[in-house]
Amino acid sequence: MHKTLTALLFAIALPGLAMADSARAPMGGPPGGDFGGLHMFKALDLNRDQRRDVGILMAEQMKSRRDITERYLDKLPAADKQAMENEIKAAKDKTDAAIQAQLTPDQQKRFAELKQEQTKRRAEREEFEAWKAQRVSKTE
């Protein structure tokens, strides 16, 4: 378990180190470029430096989540799956806090509002998917 945790921490830190010297936006775009269609950040009216920094943070988060998921999925017992979910949440919370630190007070307020909207949409989507799965199972 200790070796796994060490490897996991190293794997999480590696993408961050790789991205730290890059001023490019995610998806290989120009510095301060678009976030690959992430609407939420457009509504915050970020300046160029904020866009670049938040873009780098988001790219790191996406890479980290993908790496964590690949390592754990389909071969884990329930306890390890829960540990993975906790780790993903902790990484996301850390990124959100780092993003908040880049924002002005007005942007922080808008960020919180957008996060609430996102949570609501996600819950509605989960409800729809459950309804759809239930409907499909009834027709089979």
mmCIF file of N, CA, C and O in Angstrom, residues 18-97:
data_model
loop_
_atom_site.group_PDB
_atom_site.id
_atom_site.type_symbol
_atom_site.label_atom_id
_atom_site.label_comp_id
_atom_site.label_asym_id
_atom_site.label_seq_id
_atom_site.Cartn_x
_atom_site.Cartn_y
_atom_site.Cartn_z
ATOM 1 N N ALA A 18 5.528 18.944 -15.489
ATOM 2 C CA ALA A 18 5.629 19.071 -16.938
ATOM 3 C C ALA A 18 4.922 20.328 -17.440
ATOM 4 O O ALA A 18 5.383 20.985 -18.376
ATOM 5 N N MET A 19 3.813 20.666 -16.790
ATOM 6 C CA MET A 19 3.040 21.825 -17.223
ATOM 7 C C MET A 19 3.583 23.127 -16.634
ATOM 8 O O MET A 19 3.315 24.197 -17.151
ATOM 9 N N ALA A 20 4.344 23.042 -15.568
ATOM 10 C CA ALA A 20 4.783 24.250 -14.867
ATOM 11 C C ALA A 20 5.631 25.156 -15.748
ATOM 12 O O ALA A 20 5.552 26.376 -15.639
ATOM 13 N N ASP A 21 6.423 24.589 -16.641
ATOM 14 C CA ASP A 21 7.263 25.436 -17.467
ATOM 15 C C ASP A 21 6.596 25.793 -18.783
ATOM 16 O O ASP A 21 7.189 26.430 -19.638
ATOM 17 N N SER A 22 5.368 25.386 -18.949
ATOM 18 C CA SER A 22 4.657 25.665 -20.187
ATOM 19 C C SER A 22 3.671 26.808 -19.973
ATOM 20 O O SER A 22 2.883 26.780 -19.054
ATOM 21 N N ALA A 23 3.727 27.783 -20.840
ATOM 22 C CA ALA A 23 2.768 28.893 -20.753
ATOM 23 C C ALA A 23 1.643 28.689 -21.747
ATOM 24 O O ALA A 23 0.844 29.572 -21.977
ATOM 25 N N ARG A 24 1.584 27.513 -22.332
ATOM 26 C CA ARG A 24 0.551 27.244 -23.324
ATOM 27 C C ARG A 24 -0.752 26.866 -22.627
ATOM 28 O O ARG A 24 -0.757 26.271 -21.565
ATOM 29 N N ALA A 25 -1.826 27.192 -23.271
ATOM 30 C CA ALA A 25 -3.143 26.846 -22.751
ATOM 31 C C ALA A 25 -3.396 25.363 -23.007
ATOM 32 O O ALA A 25 -2.694 24.731 -23.777
ATOM 33 N N PRO A 26 -4.427 24.767 -22.377
ATOM 34 C CA PRO A 26 -4.746 23.376 -22.637
ATOM 35 C C PRO A 26 -5.073 23.156 -24.104
ATOM 36 O O PRO A 26 -5.428 24.078 -24.823
ATOM 37 N N MET A 27 -4.950 21.968 -24.531
ATOM 38 C CA MET A 27 -5.214 21.560 -25.910
ATOM 39 C C MET A 27 -4.171 22.127 -26.863
ATOM 40 O O MET A 27 -4.390 22.215 -28.057
ATOM 41 N N GLY A 28 -3.031 22.549 -26.341
ATOM 42 C CA GLY A 28 -1.960 23.032 -27.192
ATOM 43 C C GLY A 28 -2.206 24.404 -27.783
ATOM 44 O O GLY A 28 -1.533 24.799 -28.725
ATOM 45 N N GLY A 29 -3.149 25.143 -27.248
ATOM 46 C CA GLY A 29 -3.476 26.457 -27.790
ATOM 47 C C GLY A 29 -2.461 27.505 -27.383
ATOM 48 O O GLY A 29 -1.506 27.239 -26.667
ATOM 49 N N PRO A 30 -2.658 28.708 -27.841
ATOM 50 C CA PRO A 30 -1.733 29.782 -27.520
ATOM 51 C C PRO A 30 -1.859 30.206 -26.063
ATOM 52 O O PRO A 30 -2.870 29.931 -25.425
ATOM 53 N N PRO A 31 -0.827 30.876 -25.524
ATOM 54 C CA PRO A 31 -0.932 31.352 -24.141
ATOM 55 C C PRO A 31 -2.174 32.218 -23.971
ATOM 56 O O PRO A 31 -2.484 33.050 -24.826
ATOM 57 N N GLY A 32 -2.876 32.006 -22.886
ATOM 58 C CA GLY A 32 -4.085 32.794 -22.623
ATOM 59 C C GLY A 32 -5.224 32.428 -23.545
ATOM 60 O O GLY A 32 -6.190 33.155 -23.671
ATOM 61 N N GLY A 33 -5.133 31.270 -24.178
ATOM 62 C CA GLY A 33 -6.125 30.862 -25.165
ATOM 63 C C GLY A 33 -7.401 30.342 -24.540
ATOM 64 O O GLY A 33 -7.617 30.410 -23.334
ATOM 65 N N ASP A 34 -8.252 29.787 -25.377
ATOM 66 C CA ASP A 34 -9.540 29.255 -24.953
ATOM 67 C C ASP A 34 -9.338 28.040 -24.069
ATOM 68 O O ASP A 34 -8.317 27.383 -24.100
ATOM 69 N N PHE A 35 -10.339 27.690 -23.263
ATOM 70 C CA PHE A 35 -10.249 26.572 -22.335
ATOM 71 C C PHE A 35 -10.809 25.301 -22.945
ATOM 72 O O PHE A 35 -11.268 24.430 -22.238
ATOM 73 N N GLY A 36 -10.788 25.171 -24.250
ATOM 74 C CA GLY A 36 -11.344 23.975 -24.850
ATOM 75 C C GLY A 36 -12.854 23.929 -24.705
ATOM 76 O O GLY A 36 -13.437 22.874 -24.617
ATOM 77 N N GLY A 37 -13.502 25.089 -24.675
ATOM 78 C CA GLY A 37 -14.951 25.155 -24.629
ATOM 79 C C GLY A 37 -15.553 25.186 -23.239
ATOM 80 O O GLY A 37 -16.748 25.002 -23.085
ATOM 81 N N LEU A 38 -14.764 25.405 -22.216
ATOM 82 C CA LEU A 38 -15.321 25.457 -20.874
ATOM 83 C C LEU A 38 -16.028 26.791 -20.667
ATOM 84 O O LEU A 38 -15.406 27.810 -20.398
ATOM 85 N N HIS A 39 -17.314 26.775 -20.806
ATOM 86 C CA HIS A 39 -18.155 27.971 -20.740
ATOM 87 C C HIS A 39 -18.015 28.717 -19.418
ATOM 88 O O HIS A 39 -18.035 29.940 -19.379
ATOM 89 N N MET A 40 -17.855 27.984 -18.363
ATOM 90 C CA MET A 40 -17.843 28.580 -17.035
ATOM 91 C C MET A 40 -16.810 29.699 -16.920
ATOM 92 O O MET A 40 -17.076 30.737 -16.325
ATOM 93 N N PHE A 41 -15.645 29.506 -17.473
ATOM 94 C CA PHE A 41 -14.582 30.477 -17.305
ATOM 95 C C PHE A 41 -14.755 31.697 -18.207
ATOM 96 O O PHE A 41 -14.250 32.764 -17.900
ATOM 97 N N LYS A 42 -15.476 31.556 -19.284
ATOM 98 C CA LYS A 42 -15.745 32.708 -20.137
ATOM 99 C C LYS A 42 -16.609 33.722 -19.393
ATOM 100 O O LYS A 42 -16.447 34.916 -19.558
ATOM 101 N N ALA A 43 -17.508 33.230 -18.562
ATOM 102 C CA ALA A 43 -18.418 34.105 -17.822
ATOM 103 C C ALA A 43 -17.704 34.876 -16.719
ATOM 104 O O ALA A 43 -18.249 35.841 -16.191
ATOM 105 N N LEU A 44 -16.483 34.484 -16.366
ATOM 106 C CA LEU A 44 -15.755 35.159 -15.294
ATOM 107 C C LEU A 44 -14.993 36.392 -15.760
ATOM 108 O O LEU A 44 -14.478 37.149 -14.944
ATOM 109 N N ASP A 45 -14.890 36.602 -17.069
ATOM 110 C CA ASP A 45 -14.179 37.758 -17.623
ATOM 111 C C ASP A 45 -12.751 37.829 -17.081
ATOM 112 O O ASP A 45 -12.324 38.833 -16.509
ATOM 113 N N LEU A 46 -12.010 36.734 -17.263
ATOM 114 C CA LEU A 46 -10.638 36.668 -16.773
ATOM 115 C C LEU A 46 -9.709 37.496 -17.659
ATOM 116 O O LEU A 46 -9.919 37.584 -18.862
ATOM 117 N N ASN A 47 -8.671 38.047 -17.050
ATOM 118 C CA ASN A 47 -7.676 38.732 -17.871
ATOM 119 C C ASN A 47 -6.745 37.682 -18.482
ATOM 120 O O ASN A 47 -6.842 36.494 -18.173
ATOM 121 N N ARG A 48 -5.831 38.109 -19.321
ATOM 122 C CA ARG A 48 -4.981 37.175 -20.069
ATOM 123 C C ARG A 48 -4.157 36.270 -19.146
ATOM 124 O O ARG A 48 -4.076 35.065 -19.363
ATOM 125 N N ASP A 49 -3.531 36.859 -18.134
ATOM 126 C CA ASP A 49 -2.724 36.061 -17.210
ATOM 127 C C ASP A 49 -3.575 35.060 -16.441
ATOM 128 O O ASP A 49 -3.171 33.923 -16.210
ATOM 129 N N GLN A 50 -4.769 35.478 -16.028
ATOM 130 C CA GLN A 50 -5.669 34.577 -15.320
ATOM 131 C C GLN A 50 -6.090 33.421 -16.223
ATOM 132 O O GLN A 50 -6.130 32.269 -15.788
ATOM 133 N N ARG A 51 -6.418 33.735 -17.479
ATOM 134 C CA ARG A 51 -6.804 32.684 -18.429
ATOM 135 C C ARG A 51 -5.682 31.666 -18.588
ATOM 136 O O ARG A 51 -5.917 30.462 -18.588
ATOM 137 N N ARG A 52 -4.465 32.162 -18.722
ATOM 138 C CA ARG A 52 -3.318 31.269 -18.889
ATOM 139 C C ARG A 52 -3.153 30.391 -17.648
ATOM 140 O O ARG A 52 -3.047 29.174 -17.741
ATOM 141 N N ASP A 53 -3.129 31.017 -16.463
ATOM 142 C CA ASP A 53 -2.914 30.278 -15.219
ATOM 143 C C ASP A 53 -4.032 29.282 -14.939
ATOM 144 O O ASP A 53 -3.783 28.136 -14.547
ATOM 145 N N VAL A 54 -5.275 29.699 -15.137
ATOM 146 C CA VAL A 54 -6.405 28.803 -14.913
ATOM 147 C C VAL A 54 -6.392 27.685 -15.951
ATOM 148 O O VAL A 54 -6.667 26.522 -15.640
ATOM 149 N N GLY A 55 -6.027 28.008 -17.176
ATOM 150 C CA GLY A 55 -5.934 26.989 -18.222
ATOM 151 C C GLY A 55 -4.919 25.920 -17.873
ATOM 152 O O GLY A 55 -5.167 24.717 -18.049
ATOM 153 N N ILE A 56 -3.777 26.344 -17.376
ATOM 154 C CA ILE A 56 -2.745 25.388 -16.963
ATOM 155 C C ILE A 56 -3.252 24.528 -15.808
ATOM 156 O O ILE A 56 -3.082 23.305 -15.799
ATOM 157 N N LEU A 57 -3.911 25.165 -14.834
ATOM 158 C CA LEU A 57 -4.460 24.411 -13.700
ATOM 159 C C LEU A 57 -5.504 23.388 -14.151
ATOM 160 O O LEU A 57 -5.511 22.244 -13.680
ATOM 161 N N MET A 58 -6.358 23.783 -15.070
ATOM 162 C CA MET A 58 -7.393 22.874 -15.557
ATOM 163 C C MET A 58 -6.777 21.724 -16.343
ATOM 164 O O MET A 58 -7.228 20.577 -16.231
ATOM 165 N N ALA A 59 -5.760 21.997 -17.142
ATOM 166 C CA ALA A 59 -5.091 20.931 -17.897
ATOM 167 C C ALA A 59 -4.455 19.932 -16.940
ATOM 168 O O ALA A 59 -4.534 18.716 -17.153
ATOM 169 N N GLU A 60 -3.831 20.446 -15.885
ATOM 170 C CA GLU A 60 -3.221 19.566 -14.888
ATOM 171 C C GLU A 60 -4.280 18.709 -14.201
ATOM 172 O O GLU A 60 -4.074 17.522 -13.973
ATOM 173 N N GLN A 61 -5.409 19.327 -13.889
ATOM 174 C CA GLN A 61 -6.480 18.581 -13.230
ATOM 175 C C GLN A 61 -7.010 17.477 -14.137
ATOM 176 O O GLN A 61 -7.208 16.342 -13.697
ATOM 177 N N MET A 62 -7.232 17.796 -15.400
ATOM 178 C CA MET A 62 -7.746 16.787 -16.324
ATOM 179 C C MET A 62 -6.766 15.629 -16.479
ATOM 180 O O MET A 62 -7.152 14.462 -16.464
ATOM 181 N N LYS A 63 -5.487 15.941 -16.625
ATOM 182 C CA LYS A 63 -4.461 14.903 -16.769
ATOM 183 C C LYS A 63 -4.383 14.069 -15.500
ATOM 184 O O LYS A 63 -4.322 12.839 -15.559
ATOM 185 N N SER A 64 -4.407 14.716 -14.360
ATOM 186 C CA SER A 64 -4.334 14.010 -13.085
ATOM 187 C C SER A 64 -5.509 13.062 -12.927
ATOM 188 O O SER A 64 -5.347 11.896 -12.556
ATOM 189 N N ARG A 65 -6.694 13.550 -13.224
ATOM 190 C CA ARG A 65 -7.889 12.712 -13.085
ATOM 191 C C ARG A 65 -7.841 11.522 -14.033
ATOM 192 O O ARG A 65 -8.164 10.404 -13.655
ATOM 193 N N ARG A 66 -7.427 11.754 -15.242
ATOM 194 C CA ARG A 66 -7.329 10.670 -16.219
ATOM 195 C C ARG A 66 -6.319 9.611 -15.746
ATOM 196 O O ARG A 66 -6.593 8.412 -15.801
ATOM 197 N N ASP A 67 -5.162 10.059 -15.259
ATOM 198 C CA ASP A 67 -4.139 9.130 -14.776
ATOM 199 C C ASP A 67 -4.632 8.318 -13.585
ATOM 200 O O ASP A 67 -4.422 7.103 -13.508
ATOM 201 N N ILE A 68 -5.280 8.994 -12.644
ATOM 202 C CA ILE A 68 -5.802 8.309 -11.461
ATOM 203 C C ILE A 68 -6.834 7.265 -11.869
ATOM 204 O O ILE A 68 -6.803 6.117 -11.420
ATOM 205 N N THR A 69 -7.725 7.649 -12.741
ATOM 206 C CA THR A 69 -8.787 6.751 -13.184
ATOM 207 C C THR A 69 -8.219 5.521 -13.884
ATOM 208 O O THR A 69 -8.634 4.390 -13.603
ATOM 209 N N GLU A 70 -7.272 5.737 -14.785
ATOM 210 C CA GLU A 70 -6.677 4.615 -15.513
ATOM 211 C C GLU A 70 -6.015 3.618 -14.569
ATOM 212 O O GLU A 70 -6.066 2.413 -14.796
ATOM 213 N N ARG A 71 -5.363 4.109 -13.547
ATOM 214 C CA ARG A 71 -4.671 3.227 -12.614
ATOM 215 C C ARG A 71 -5.618 2.378 -11.779
ATOM 216 O O ARG A 71 -5.296 1.255 -11.398
ATOM 217 N N TYR A 72 -6.772 2.903 -11.464
ATOM 218 C CA TYR A 72 -7.631 2.228 -10.505
ATOM 219 C C TYR A 72 -8.804 1.443 -11.071
ATOM 220 O O TYR A 72 -9.213 0.441 -10.491
ATOM 221 N N LEU A 73 -9.368 1.907 -12.136
ATOM 222 C CA LEU A 73 -10.634 1.336 -12.585
ATOM 223 C C LEU A 73 -10.579 -0.136 -12.913
ATOM 224 O O LEU A 73 -9.566 -0.662 -13.341
ATOM 225 N N ASP A 74 -11.679 -0.785 -12.756
ATOM 226 C CA ASP A 74 -11.948 -2.172 -13.128
ATOM 227 C C ASP A 74 -11.140 -3.226 -12.382
ATOM 228 O O ASP A 74 -11.379 -4.399 -12.562
ATOM 229 N N LYS A 75 -10.179 -2.853 -11.589
ATOM 230 C CA LYS A 75 -9.423 -3.869 -10.866
ATOM 231 C C LYS A 75 -9.439 -3.641 -9.358
ATOM 232 O O LYS A 75 -8.674 -4.255 -8.642
ATOM 233 N N LEU A 76 -10.318 -2.793 -8.938
ATOM 234 C CA LEU A 76 -10.314 -2.427 -7.523
ATOM 235 C C LEU A 76 -11.488 -2.993 -6.751
ATOM 236 O O LEU A 76 -12.607 -3.040 -7.248
ATOM 237 N N PRO A 77 -11.232 -3.362 -5.502
ATOM 238 C CA PRO A 77 -12.353 -3.660 -4.610
ATOM 239 C C PRO A 77 -13.045 -2.353 -4.212
ATOM 240 O O PRO A 77 -12.531 -1.261 -4.464
ATOM 241 N N ALA A 78 -14.182 -2.476 -3.610
ATOM 242 C CA ALA A 78 -15.004 -1.303 -3.267
ATOM 243 C C ALA A 78 -14.244 -0.273 -2.429
ATOM 244 O O ALA A 78 -14.383 0.930 -2.653
ATOM 245 N N ALA A 79 -13.456 -0.712 -1.482
ATOM 246 C CA ALA A 79 -12.722 0.227 -0.619
ATOM 247 C C ALA A 79 -11.733 1.060 -1.434
ATOM 248 O O ALA A 79 -11.582 2.258 -1.212
ATOM 249 N N ASP A 80 -11.073 0.422 -2.379
ATOM 250 C CA ASP A 80 -10.118 1.148 -3.207
ATOM 251 C C ASP A 80 -10.828 2.093 -4.182
ATOM 252 O O ASP A 80 -10.326 3.169 -4.484
ATOM 253 N N LYS A 81 -11.978 1.692 -4.664
ATOM 254 C CA LYS A 81 -12.756 2.590 -5.531
ATOM 255 C C LYS A 81 -13.150 3.853 -4.764
ATOM 256 O O LYS A 81 -13.097 4.952 -5.301
ATOM 257 N N GLN A 82 -13.527 3.675 -3.499
ATOM 258 C CA GLN A 82 -13.868 4.827 -2.668
ATOM 259 C C GLN A 82 -12.645 5.703 -2.452
ATOM 260 O O GLN A 82 -12.731 6.934 -2.494
ATOM 261 N N ALA A 83 -11.487 5.095 -2.242
ATOM 262 C CA ALA A 83 -10.249 5.856 -2.074
ATOM 263 C C ALA A 83 -9.952 6.665 -3.331
ATOM 264 O O ALA A 83 -9.529 7.819 -3.250
ATOM 265 N N MET A 84 -10.185 6.083 -4.490
ATOM 266 C CA MET A 84 -9.977 6.788 -5.744
ATOM 267 C C MET A 84 -10.908 7.998 -5.841
ATOM 268 O O MET A 84 -10.476 9.096 -6.200
ATOM 269 N N GLU A 85 -12.157 7.796 -5.531
ATOM 270 C CA GLU A 85 -13.116 8.897 -5.584
ATOM 271 C C GLU A 85 -12.707 10.017 -4.629
ATOM 272 O O GLU A 85 -12.804 11.202 -4.979
ATOM 273 N N ASN A 86 -12.248 9.650 -3.451
ATOM 274 C CA ASN A 86 -11.800 10.654 -2.473
ATOM 275 C C ASN A 86 -10.585 11.424 -3.000
ATOM 276 O O ASN A 86 -10.487 12.638 -2.819
ATOM 277 N N GLU A 87 -9.678 10.714 -3.630
ATOM 278 C CA GLU A 87 -8.483 11.361 -4.172
ATOM 279 C C GLU A 87 -8.832 12.317 -5.308
ATOM 280 O O GLU A 87 -8.294 13.429 -5.393
ATOM 281 N N ILE A 88 -9.726 11.899 -6.173
ATOM 282 C CA ILE A 88 -10.161 12.764 -7.273
ATOM 283 C C ILE A 88 -10.811 14.021 -6.717
ATOM 284 O O ILE A 88 -10.541 15.132 -7.173
ATOM 285 N N LYS A 89 -11.662 13.850 -5.711
ATOM 286 C CA LYS A 89 -12.323 15.015 -5.104
ATOM 287 C C LYS A 89 -11.299 15.949 -4.463
ATOM 288 O O LYS A 89 -11.382 17.172 -4.619
ATOM 289 N N ALA A 90 -10.313 15.384 -3.771
ATOM 290 C CA ALA A 90 -9.283 16.209 -3.132
ATOM 291 C C ALA A 90 -8.479 16.977 -4.182
ATOM 292 O O ALA A 90 -8.192 18.169 -4.001
ATOM 293 N N ALA A 91 -8.147 16.320 -5.293
ATOM 294 C CA ALA A 91 -7.401 16.991 -6.358
ATOM 295 C C ALA A 91 -8.233 18.114 -6.971
ATOM 296 O O ALA A 91 -7.726 19.206 -7.247
ATOM 297 N N LYS A 92 -9.514 17.854 -7.169
ATOM 298 C CA LYS A 92 -10.401 18.877 -7.739
ATOM 299 C C LYS A 92 -10.559 20.051 -6.778
ATOM 300 O O LYS A 92 -10.515 21.208 -7.191
ATOM 301 N N ASP A 93 -10.737 19.755 -5.497
ATOM 302 C CA ASP A 93 -10.860 20.813 -4.492
ATOM 303 C C ASP A 93 -9.596 21.677 -4.449
ATOM 304 O O ASP A 93 -9.670 22.897 -4.327
ATOM 305 N N LYS A 94 -8.448 21.035 -4.566
ATOM 306 C CA LYS A 94 -7.178 21.764 -4.573
ATOM 307 C C LYS A 94 -7.091 22.689 -5.786
ATOM 308 O O LYS A 94 -6.693 23.851 -5.667
ATOM 309 N N THR A 95 -7.497 22.187 -6.948
ATOM 310 C CA THR A 95 -7.481 23.009 -8.161
ATOM 311 C C THR A 95 -8.463 24.170 -8.036
ATOM 312 O O THR A 95 -8.136 25.301 -8.398
ATOM 313 N N ASP A 96 -9.651 23.888 -7.526
ATOM 314 C CA ASP A 96 -10.639 24.959 -7.348
ATOM 315 C C ASP A 96 -10.104 26.052 -6.422
ATOM 316 O O ASP A 96 -10.300 27.247 -6.670
ATOM 317 N N ALA A 97 -9.434 25.654 -5.360
ATOM 318 C CA ALA A 97 -8.859 26.637 -4.433
ATOM 319 C C ALA A 97 -7.771 27.462 -5.119
ATOM 320 O O ALA A 97 -7.687 28.681 -4.927
#
